[in-house]
C-alpha cells in the first residue's frame, strides 16, 4: 500500500508538469526557436538558392554559370502598406568571373553555389550584411569565394525599390593539386 501511495503522487506530479509545459506551449509562453531553411537547385547553366537577407526576410539568389552573373531579389510582403500585394523590391547584381583564376585563362569555369547563415556585425548607416553568405565554388580551379548582400531594414520597410551589389567577403583555394583535363 505504501508503494501504491508513492506512485500516485509521482503520476500526479508528472501529469501536472506535462500539463504545465503543454499549456505554456499552447499559450505561446514557452520560448520558441525559429527554424531557418534554405534550398538550392541547379539545372544546366543556372543555379538558384534561397537564404535570409534579414530577420524573417528571404532572398532568392541566382547564378548564371555561363556569364558569371550573380543576382538576388528580395520579396517585400508589404511594399506599399498593409493591403499591398508582395513584390520584389530589392535587387542585387555582381559578376563573379573576375574573382576566379579560370577567367580569361582558356579553361571554362564550372560553378556551383550554396548558401549558409552568418551573423556579420552591423555596418555603417543602418546597412548590415544580410544573414546569408553565398558560397560559389569554381570546380575547374578549385577556388571558393564568399559573398554577402547589404541589407537595410529601414529602406526595405519603406517599400521603395533598391538596386545594390554583392560584397565579396573572401576567397580560398580548396584544391591544391593540378588536375589535367
Coordinates of N, CA and C in Angstrom, one line a residue:
X1 N 0.8 -1.2 0.0 CA 0.0 0.0 0.0 C 0.9 1.3 0.0
X2 N 2.0 1.2 0.7 CA 2.9 2.3 0.7 C 3.4 2.6 -0.7
X3 N 3.8 1.6 -1.5 CA 4.3 1.8 -2.8 C 3.2 2.4 -3.7
X4 N 2.0 2.0 -3.6 CA 0.9 2.5 -4.4 C 0.6 4.0 -4.1
X5 N 0.7 4.3 -2.8 CA 0.6 5.7 -2.4 C 1.6 6.6 -3.0
X6 N 2.9 6.1 -3.1 CA 4.0 6.9 -3.6 C 3.8 7.0 -5.1
X7 N 3.4 6.0 -5.8 CA 3.3 6.0 -7.3 C 2.2 7.0 -7.7
X8 N 1.1 7.1 -6.9 CA 0.0 8.1 -7.2 C 0.6 9.5 -7.2
X9 N 1.3 9.8 -6.2 CA 1.9 11.2 -6.1 C 2.9 11.4 -7.2
X10 N 3.6 10.4 -7.6 CA 4.6 10.6 -8.7 C 3.8 10.8 -10.0
X11 N 2.8 10.1 -10.3 CA 2.0 10.3 -11.5 C 1.2 11.6 -11.5
X12 N 0.7 12.0 -10.4 CA 0.1 13.3 -10.2 C 1.0 14.4 -10.5
X13 N 2.2 14.4 -10.0 CA 3.2 15.4 -10.2 C 3.7 15.4 -11.6
X14 N 3.9 14.2 -12.2 CA 4.3 14.2 -13.6 C 3.2 14.7 -14.5
X15 N 2.0 14.4 -14.2 CA 0.8 14.9 -15.0 C 0.7 16.4 -14.9
X16 N 0.9 17.0 -13.8 CA 0.9 18.4 -13.6 C 2.0 19.1 -14.4
X17 N 3.2 18.5 -14.4 CA 4.4 19.1 -15.1 C 4.1 19.0 -16.6
X18 N 3.6 17.9 -17.1 CA 3.3 17.8 -18.6 C 2.2 18.7 -18.9
X19 N 1.2 18.9 -18.1 CA 0.1 19.8 -18.4 C 0.6 21.2 -18.4
X20 N 1.5 21.6 -17.5 CA 2.1 23.0 -17.5 C 2.9 23.3 -18.7
X21 N 3.7 22.3 -19.1 CA 4.5 22.5 -20.3 C 3.6 22.6 -21.6
X22 N 2.6 21.8 -21.7 CA 1.7 21.9 -22.8 C 0.9 23.2 -22.8
X23 N 0.5 23.6 -21.6 CA -0.3 24.8 -21.5 C 0.6 26.0 -21.9
X24 N 1.8 26.1 -21.4 CA 2.7 27.2 -21.8 C 3.0 27.2 -23.3
X25 N 3.2 26.0 -23.8 CA 3.5 26.0 -25.3 C 2.3 26.4 -26.1
X26 N 1.1 26.0 -25.7 CA -0.1 26.4 -26.5 C -0.4 27.9 -26.3
X27 N -0.1 28.4 -25.1 CA -0.4 29.8 -24.9 C 0.7 30.7 -25.4
X28 N 1.8 30.1 -26.0 CA 2.8 30.9 -26.6 C 3.8 31.5 -25.6
X29 N 3.8 31.0 -24.4 CA 4.7 31.4 -23.3 C 6.0 30.7 -23.3
X30 N 6.1 29.5 -23.9 CA 7.3 28.7 -23.9 C 8.2 29.3 -25.0
X31 N 9.5 29.4 -24.7 CA 10.5 30.0 -25.6 C 10.4 29.3 -27.0
X32 N 10.3 30.1 -28.1 CA 10.2 29.5 -29.4 C 11.6 29.6 -30.1
X33 N 11.9 28.5 -30.8 CA 13.1 28.5 -31.6 C 12.7 28.6 -33.1
X34 N 13.1 29.7 -33.8 CA 12.8 29.9 -35.2 C 13.6 28.9 -36.0
X35 N 12.9 28.3 -37.0 CA 13.6 27.4 -37.9 C 13.9 28.2 -39.2
X36 N 15.1 28.0 -39.7 CA 15.6 28.6 -40.9 C 16.0 27.5 -41.9
X37 N 15.5 27.6 -43.1 CA 15.9 26.6 -44.1 C 16.2 27.3 -45.4
X38 N 17.2 26.7 -46.1 CA 17.5 27.3 -47.4 C 17.4 26.1 -48.4
X39 N 17.3 26.5 -49.6 CA 17.2 25.5 -50.7 C 18.1 25.9 -51.8
X40 N 18.6 24.9 -52.5 CA 19.4 25.2 -53.7 C 19.1 24.2 -54.8
X41 N 19.0 24.7 -56.0 CA 18.6 23.8 -57.1 C 19.5 24.3 -58.3
X42 N 20.0 23.3 -59.1 CA 20.8 23.6 -60.2 C 20.4 22.8 -61.4
X43 N 20.2 23.5 -62.6 CA 19.8 22.9 -63.8 C 20.7 23.5 -64.9
X44 N 21.3 22.7 -65.7 CA 22.2 23.1 -66.8 C 23.1 24.3 -66.4
X45 N 22.8 25.5 -66.9 CA 23.7 26.6 -66.7 C 23.2 27.6 -65.6
X46 N 22.2 27.2 -64.8 CA 21.6 28.1 -63.8 C 21.6 27.4 -62.5
X47 N 21.8 28.2 -61.4 CA 21.6 27.7 -60.1 C 20.8 28.7 -59.3
X48 N 19.8 28.3 -58.6 CA 19.0 29.2 -57.7 C 19.1 28.7 -56.3
X49 N 19.1 29.6 -55.4 CA 19.1 29.2 -54.0 C 18.3 30.3 -53.2
X50 N 17.9 29.9 -52.0 CA 17.3 30.9 -51.1 C 18.1 31.0 -49.8
X51 N 17.9 32.1 -49.2 CA 18.6 32.4 -47.9 C 18.1 33.6 -47.3
X52 N 18.3 33.8 -46.0 CA 17.8 35.0 -45.3 C 18.6 36.3 -45.7
X53 N 17.9 37.3 -46.0 CA 18.5 38.6 -46.2 C 18.6 39.4 -44.9
X54 N 17.5 39.3 -44.1 CA 17.4 39.9 -42.8 C 16.5 39.1 -41.9
X55 N 16.2 39.6 -40.8 CA 15.4 38.9 -39.8 C 14.0 38.6 -40.4
X56 N 13.7 37.3 -40.8 CA 12.5 36.9 -41.4 C 12.2 37.3 -42.8
X57 N 13.3 37.8 -43.5 CA 13.1 38.2 -44.9 C 14.0 37.4 -45.7
X58 N 13.5 36.7 -46.7 CA 14.2 35.8 -47.5 C 14.6 36.4 -48.9
X59 N 15.7 36.0 -49.4 CA 16.2 36.4 -50.7 C 16.3 35.2 -51.6
X60 N 16.1 35.5 -52.9 CA 16.2 34.5 -54.0 C 17.5 34.8 -54.7
X61 N 18.5 33.9 -54.7 CA 19.8 34.1 -55.3 C 19.8 33.3 -56.6
X62 N 20.5 33.9 -57.7 CA 20.5 33.3 -59.0 C 21.9 33.4 -59.5
X63 N 22.5 32.3 -60.0 CA 23.8 32.3 -60.6 C 23.7 31.8 -62.1
X64 N 24.1 32.6 -63.0 CA 24.2 32.2 -64.4 C 25.6 31.7 -64.6
X65 N 25.7 30.4 -64.8 CA 27.0 29.8 -64.9 C 27.8 30.1 -66.2
X66 N 27.1 30.6 -67.2 CA 27.8 30.9 -68.4 C 28.4 32.3 -68.4
X67 N 27.7 33.3 -67.8 CA 28.2 34.6 -67.7 C 28.8 35.0 -66.4
X68 N 28.6 34.2 -65.4 CA 29.1 34.5 -64.0 C 28.3 35.6 -63.3
X69 N 27.1 35.9 -63.8 CA 26.3 36.9 -63.2 C 25.6 36.3 -61.9
X70 N 25.9 36.9 -60.8 CA 25.2 36.5 -59.5 C 24.2 37.6 -59.2
X71 N 23.0 37.2 -59.0 CA 21.9 38.1 -58.8 C 21.1 37.7 -57.6
X72 N 20.4 38.7 -57.0 CA 19.5 38.4 -55.9 C 18.3 39.3 -56.0
X73 N 17.1 38.8 -55.5 CA 15.9 39.6 -55.5 C 15.3 39.3 -54.1
X74 N 14.8 40.3 -53.4 CA 14.2 40.2 -52.1 C 12.8 40.6 -52.2
X75 N 11.9 39.7 -51.8 CA 10.5 40.0 -51.9 C 10.0 40.7 -50.6
X76 N 9.3 41.8 -50.8 CA 8.7 42.6 -49.7 C 7.3 42.2 -49.5
X77 N 6.9 41.7 -48.3 CA 5.5 41.3 -48.1 C 4.5 42.4 -48.1
X78 N 4.9 43.6 -47.8 CA 4.1 44.8 -47.8 C 4.8 46.0 -48.3
X79 N 5.0 46.1 -49.7 CA 5.8 47.2 -50.2 C 5.2 48.5 -50.2
X80 N 3.9 48.6 -50.1 CA 3.2 49.9 -50.1 C 2.2 50.1 -49.0
X81 N 2.3 49.3 -48.0 CA 1.4 49.4 -46.9 C 0.7 48.1 -46.6
X82 N -0.3 48.1 -45.7 CA -0.9 46.9 -45.2 C -1.6 46.0 -46.3
X83 N -2.2 46.6 -47.3 CA -3.0 45.9 -48.2 C -2.3 45.7 -49.6
X84 N -1.1 46.0 -49.7 CA -0.3 45.9 -50.9 C 0.1 44.4 -51.1
X85 N 0.1 43.9 -52.3 CA 0.5 42.6 -52.6 C 2.0 42.5 -52.6
X86 N 2.6 41.4 -52.2 CA 4.0 41.2 -52.2 C 4.7 41.5 -53.5
X87 N 5.8 42.2 -53.5 CA 6.6 42.5 -54.7 C 8.1 42.4 -54.4
X88 N 8.8 42.1 -55.4 CA 10.3 42.1 -55.3 C 10.7 43.6 -55.3
X89 N 11.4 44.1 -54.3 CA 11.7 45.5 -54.2 C 13.3 45.7 -54.2
X90 N 14.0 44.7 -53.7 CA 15.4 44.9 -53.6 C 16.1 43.9 -54.5
X91 N 17.1 44.5 -55.3 CA 17.8 43.7 -56.3 C 19.3 43.9 -56.2
X92 N 20.0 42.9 -56.4 CA 21.5 42.9 -56.3 C 22.1 42.2 -57.5
X93 N 23.3 42.7 -58.0 CA 24.0 42.1 -59.1 C 25.5 42.2 -58.9
X94 N 26.2 41.2 -59.4 CA 27.6 41.1 -59.3 C 28.1 40.1 -60.2
X95 N 29.2 40.4 -61.0 CA 29.8 39.4 -61.9 C 31.0 38.8 -61.2
X96 N 30.9 37.4 -61.0 CA 32.0 36.7 -60.2 C 33.2 36.3 -61.0
X97 N 33.2 36.4 -62.3 CA 34.2 35.8 -63.2 C 35.6 36.4 -62.8
X98 N 35.7 37.7 -62.4 CA 37.0 38.3 -62.1 C 37.6 37.8 -60.8
X99 N 36.7 37.1 -60.0 CA 37.2 36.6 -58.7 C 37.8 35.2 -58.8
X100 N 37.8 34.6 -60.0 CA 38.4 33.2 -60.1 C 39.5 33.2 -61.1
X101 N 40.5 32.3 -60.9 CA 41.7 32.1 -61.7 C 41.3 31.7 -63.1
X102 N 40.2 31.0 -63.3 CA 40.0 30.5 -64.7 C 39.4 31.5 -65.6
X103 N 39.0 32.7 -65.1 CA 38.5 33.7 -66.0 C 39.7 34.2 -66.9
X104 N 39.5 34.1 -68.2 CA 40.5 34.5 -69.2 C 41.7 33.6 -69.3
X105 N 41.6 32.5 -68.6 CA 42.8 31.5 -68.6 C 42.6 30.4 -69.7
X106 N 41.6 30.5 -70.5 CA 41.4 29.5 -71.5 C 40.6 28.3 -71.1
X107 N 40.5 28.1 -69.8 CA 39.7 26.9 -69.3 C 38.3 27.4 -68.9
X108 N 37.3 26.7 -69.2 CA 35.9 27.1 -68.8 C 35.7 26.8 -67.3
X109 N 35.0 27.8 -66.7 CA 34.7 27.7 -65.3 C 33.5 26.8 -65.2
X110 N 33.4 26.1 -64.1 CA 32.2 25.3 -63.8 C 31.8 25.6 -62.3
X111 N 30.8 26.4 -62.2 CA 30.4 26.9 -60.9 C 29.4 26.1 -60.2
X112 N 29.5 26.0 -58.8 CA 28.4 25.5 -58.0 C 28.1 26.6 -56.9
X113 N 26.9 26.7 -56.4 CA 26.6 27.7 -55.4 C 25.7 27.1 -54.3
X114 N 26.0 27.5 -53.1 CA 25.1 27.2 -52.0 C 25.1 28.4 -51.0
X115 N 24.1 28.4 -50.1 CA 24.0 29.5 -49.1 C 24.2 28.9 -47.7
X116 N 24.6 29.8 -46.9 CA 24.8 29.4 -45.4 C 24.4 30.6 -44.6
X117 N 24.3 30.5 -43.3 CA 23.9 31.6 -42.4 C 25.1 32.1 -41.7
X118 N 25.1 33.4 -41.5 CA 26.2 34.1 -40.7 C 25.7 35.4 -40.2
X119 N 25.9 35.7 -39.0 CA 25.5 37.0 -38.4 C 26.8 37.9 -38.4
X120 N 26.9 38.7 -39.5 CA 28.1 39.5 -39.6 C 27.8 40.9 -39.0
X121 N 28.7 41.5 -38.2 CA 28.4 42.7 -37.5 C 27.9 43.8 -38.3
X122 N 27.0 44.7 -37.7 CA 26.4 45.8 -38.4 C 27.4 46.7 -39.0
X123 N 27.1 47.2 -40.2 CA 27.9 48.2 -40.9 C 27.5 49.6 -40.6
X124 N 27.9 50.5 -41.4 CA 27.6 51.9 -41.2 C 26.2 52.3 -41.9
X125 N 25.6 53.4 -41.4 CA 24.4 54.0 -42.0 C 23.3 53.0 -42.0
X126 N 23.1 52.2 -41.0 CA 22.0 51.3 -41.0 C 22.1 50.0 -41.8
X127 N 23.1 50.0 -42.7 CA 23.3 48.8 -43.5 C 24.0 47.7 -42.8
X128 N 23.5 46.5 -42.9 CA 24.1 45.4 -42.3 C 24.2 44.3 -43.4
X129 N 25.2 43.6 -43.5 CA 25.3 42.5 -44.4 C 24.2 41.5 -44.1
X130 N 23.6 40.9 -45.1 CA 22.5 40.0 -44.9 C 22.9 38.8 -44.1
X131 N 21.9 38.1 -43.6 CA 22.1 37.0 -42.7 C 22.6 35.7 -43.5
X132 N 22.6 35.8 -44.8 CA 23.2 34.6 -45.6 C 24.5 35.0 -46.2
X133 N 25.3 34.0 -46.3 CA 26.5 34.1 -47.1 C 26.3 33.2 -48.3
X134 N 26.7 33.7 -49.5 CA 26.6 32.9 -50.7 C 28.0 32.4 -51.0
X135 N 28.1 31.1 -51.1 CA 29.4 30.5 -51.4 C 29.3 30.0 -52.9
X136 N 30.3 30.4 -53.7 CA 30.4 30.0 -55.0 C 31.8 29.3 -55.2
X137 N 31.7 28.1 -55.7 CA 32.9 27.3 -55.9 C 33.1 27.1 -57.4
X138 N 34.3 27.4 -57.9 CA 34.7 27.1 -59.3 C 35.4 25.7 -59.3
X139 N 34.7 24.7 -59.7 CA 35.2 23.4 -59.7 C 36.4 23.2 -60.5
X140 N 36.5 24.0 -61.6 CA 37.7 23.9 -62.5 C 39.0 24.3 -61.8
X141 N 38.9 25.5 -61.1 CA 40.1 26.0 -60.5 C 40.3 25.5 -59.0
X142 N 39.2 25.0 -58.4 CA 39.3 24.6 -57.0 C 39.2 25.7 -56.1
X143 N 38.8 26.9 -56.5 CA 38.6 28.1 -55.7 C 37.2 28.3 -55.2
X144 N 37.1 28.8 -54.0 CA 35.8 29.2 -53.5 C 35.8 30.7 -53.1
X145 N 34.7 31.3 -53.2 CA 34.5 32.7 -52.8 C 33.2 32.9 -52.0
X146 N 33.2 33.8 -51.1 CA 32.0 34.0 -50.3 C 31.6 35.5 -50.5
X147 N 30.3 35.6 -50.6 CA 29.7 36.9 -50.9 C 28.5 37.2 -50.0
X148 N 28.2 38.4 -49.7 CA 27.0 38.8 -48.9 C 26.4 40.0 -49.6
X149 N 25.1 40.3 -49.2 CA 24.5 41.5 -49.8 C 24.2 42.4 -48.6
X150 N 24.3 43.7 -48.9 CA 24.0 44.7 -47.9 C 22.5 44.8 -47.8
X151 N 22.0 44.9 -46.5 CA 20.5 44.9 -46.3 C 20.2 45.9 -45.3
X152 N 19.4 46.9 -45.6 CA 19.0 48.0 -44.7 C 17.5 47.8 -44.4
X153 N 17.2 47.4 -43.2 CA 15.8 47.1 -42.8 C 14.9 48.4 -42.9
X154 N 15.4 49.6 -42.7 CA 14.6 50.8 -42.8 C 14.3 51.0 -44.2
X155 N 15.2 50.9 -45.1 CA 15.0 51.1 -46.6 C 14.0 50.0 -47.0
X156 N 14.2 48.8 -46.6 CA 13.3 47.7 -47.0 C 11.9 48.0 -46.6
X157 N 11.7 48.4 -45.3 CA 10.4 48.7 -44.8 C 9.6 49.8 -45.6
X158 N 10.4 50.7 -46.2 CA 9.8 51.8 -46.9 C 9.1 51.3 -48.2
X159 N 9.5 50.1 -48.7 CA 8.9 49.6 -49.9 C 9.4 50.1 -51.2
X160 N 10.4 51.1 -51.1 CA 10.9 51.7 -52.3 C 11.9 50.7 -52.9
X161 N 12.0 50.7 -54.3 CA 12.9 49.8 -55.0 C 14.4 50.2 -54.6
X162 N 15.2 49.2 -54.6 CA 16.6 49.4 -54.2 C 17.4 48.5 -55.2
X163 N 18.5 49.1 -55.7 CA 19.4 48.3 -56.5 C 20.8 48.4 -55.9
X164 N 21.4 47.2 -55.6 CA 22.7 47.2 -55.0 C 23.6 46.1 -55.6
X165 N 24.7 45.9 -55.0 CA 25.7 45.0 -55.5 C 26.1 44.1 -54.3
X166 N 26.6 42.9 -54.6 CA 27.1 42.0 -53.6 C 28.4 42.5 -53.1
X167 N 28.7 42.1 -51.9 CA 30.0 42.4 -51.3 C 30.9 41.1 -51.2
X168 N 32.0 41.1 -51.9 CA 32.9 40.0 -51.8 C 33.5 39.9 -50.4
X169 N 33.4 38.8 -49.8 CA 33.9 38.6 -48.4 C 35.3 38.1 -48.4
X170 N 35.5 36.9 -49.0 CA 36.9 36.3 -49.0 C 36.9 35.2 -50.1
X171 N 38.1 34.7 -50.3 CA 38.4 33.6 -51.3 C 39.3 32.6 -50.6
X172 N 39.2 31.4 -51.1 CA 40.1 30.3 -50.6 C 40.3 29.3 -51.7
X173 N 41.5 28.8 -51.7 CA 41.8 27.7 -52.7 C 41.5 26.4 -52.0
X174 N 40.5 25.6 -52.5 CA 40.2 24.4 -51.9 C 41.0 23.2 -52.4
X175 N 41.3 23.3 -53.7 CA 42.1 22.2 -54.4 C 43.5 22.7 -54.6
X176 N 44.5 22.0 -54.2 CA 45.8 22.5 -54.4 C 46.6 21.7 -55.4
X177 N 46.1 20.5 -55.8 CA 46.7 19.6 -56.8 C 46.3 20.1 -58.2
X178 N 47.2 19.9 -59.1 CA 46.9 20.3 -60.5 C 46.1 19.1 -61.1
X179 N 45.0 19.4 -61.8 CA 44.1 18.4 -62.4 C 44.2 18.6 -63.9
X180 N 44.6 17.6 -64.7 CA 44.5 17.7 -66.2 C 43.2 17.3 -66.7
X181 N 42.8 18.0 -67.8 CA 41.5 17.7 -68.4 C 41.7 17.0 -69.7

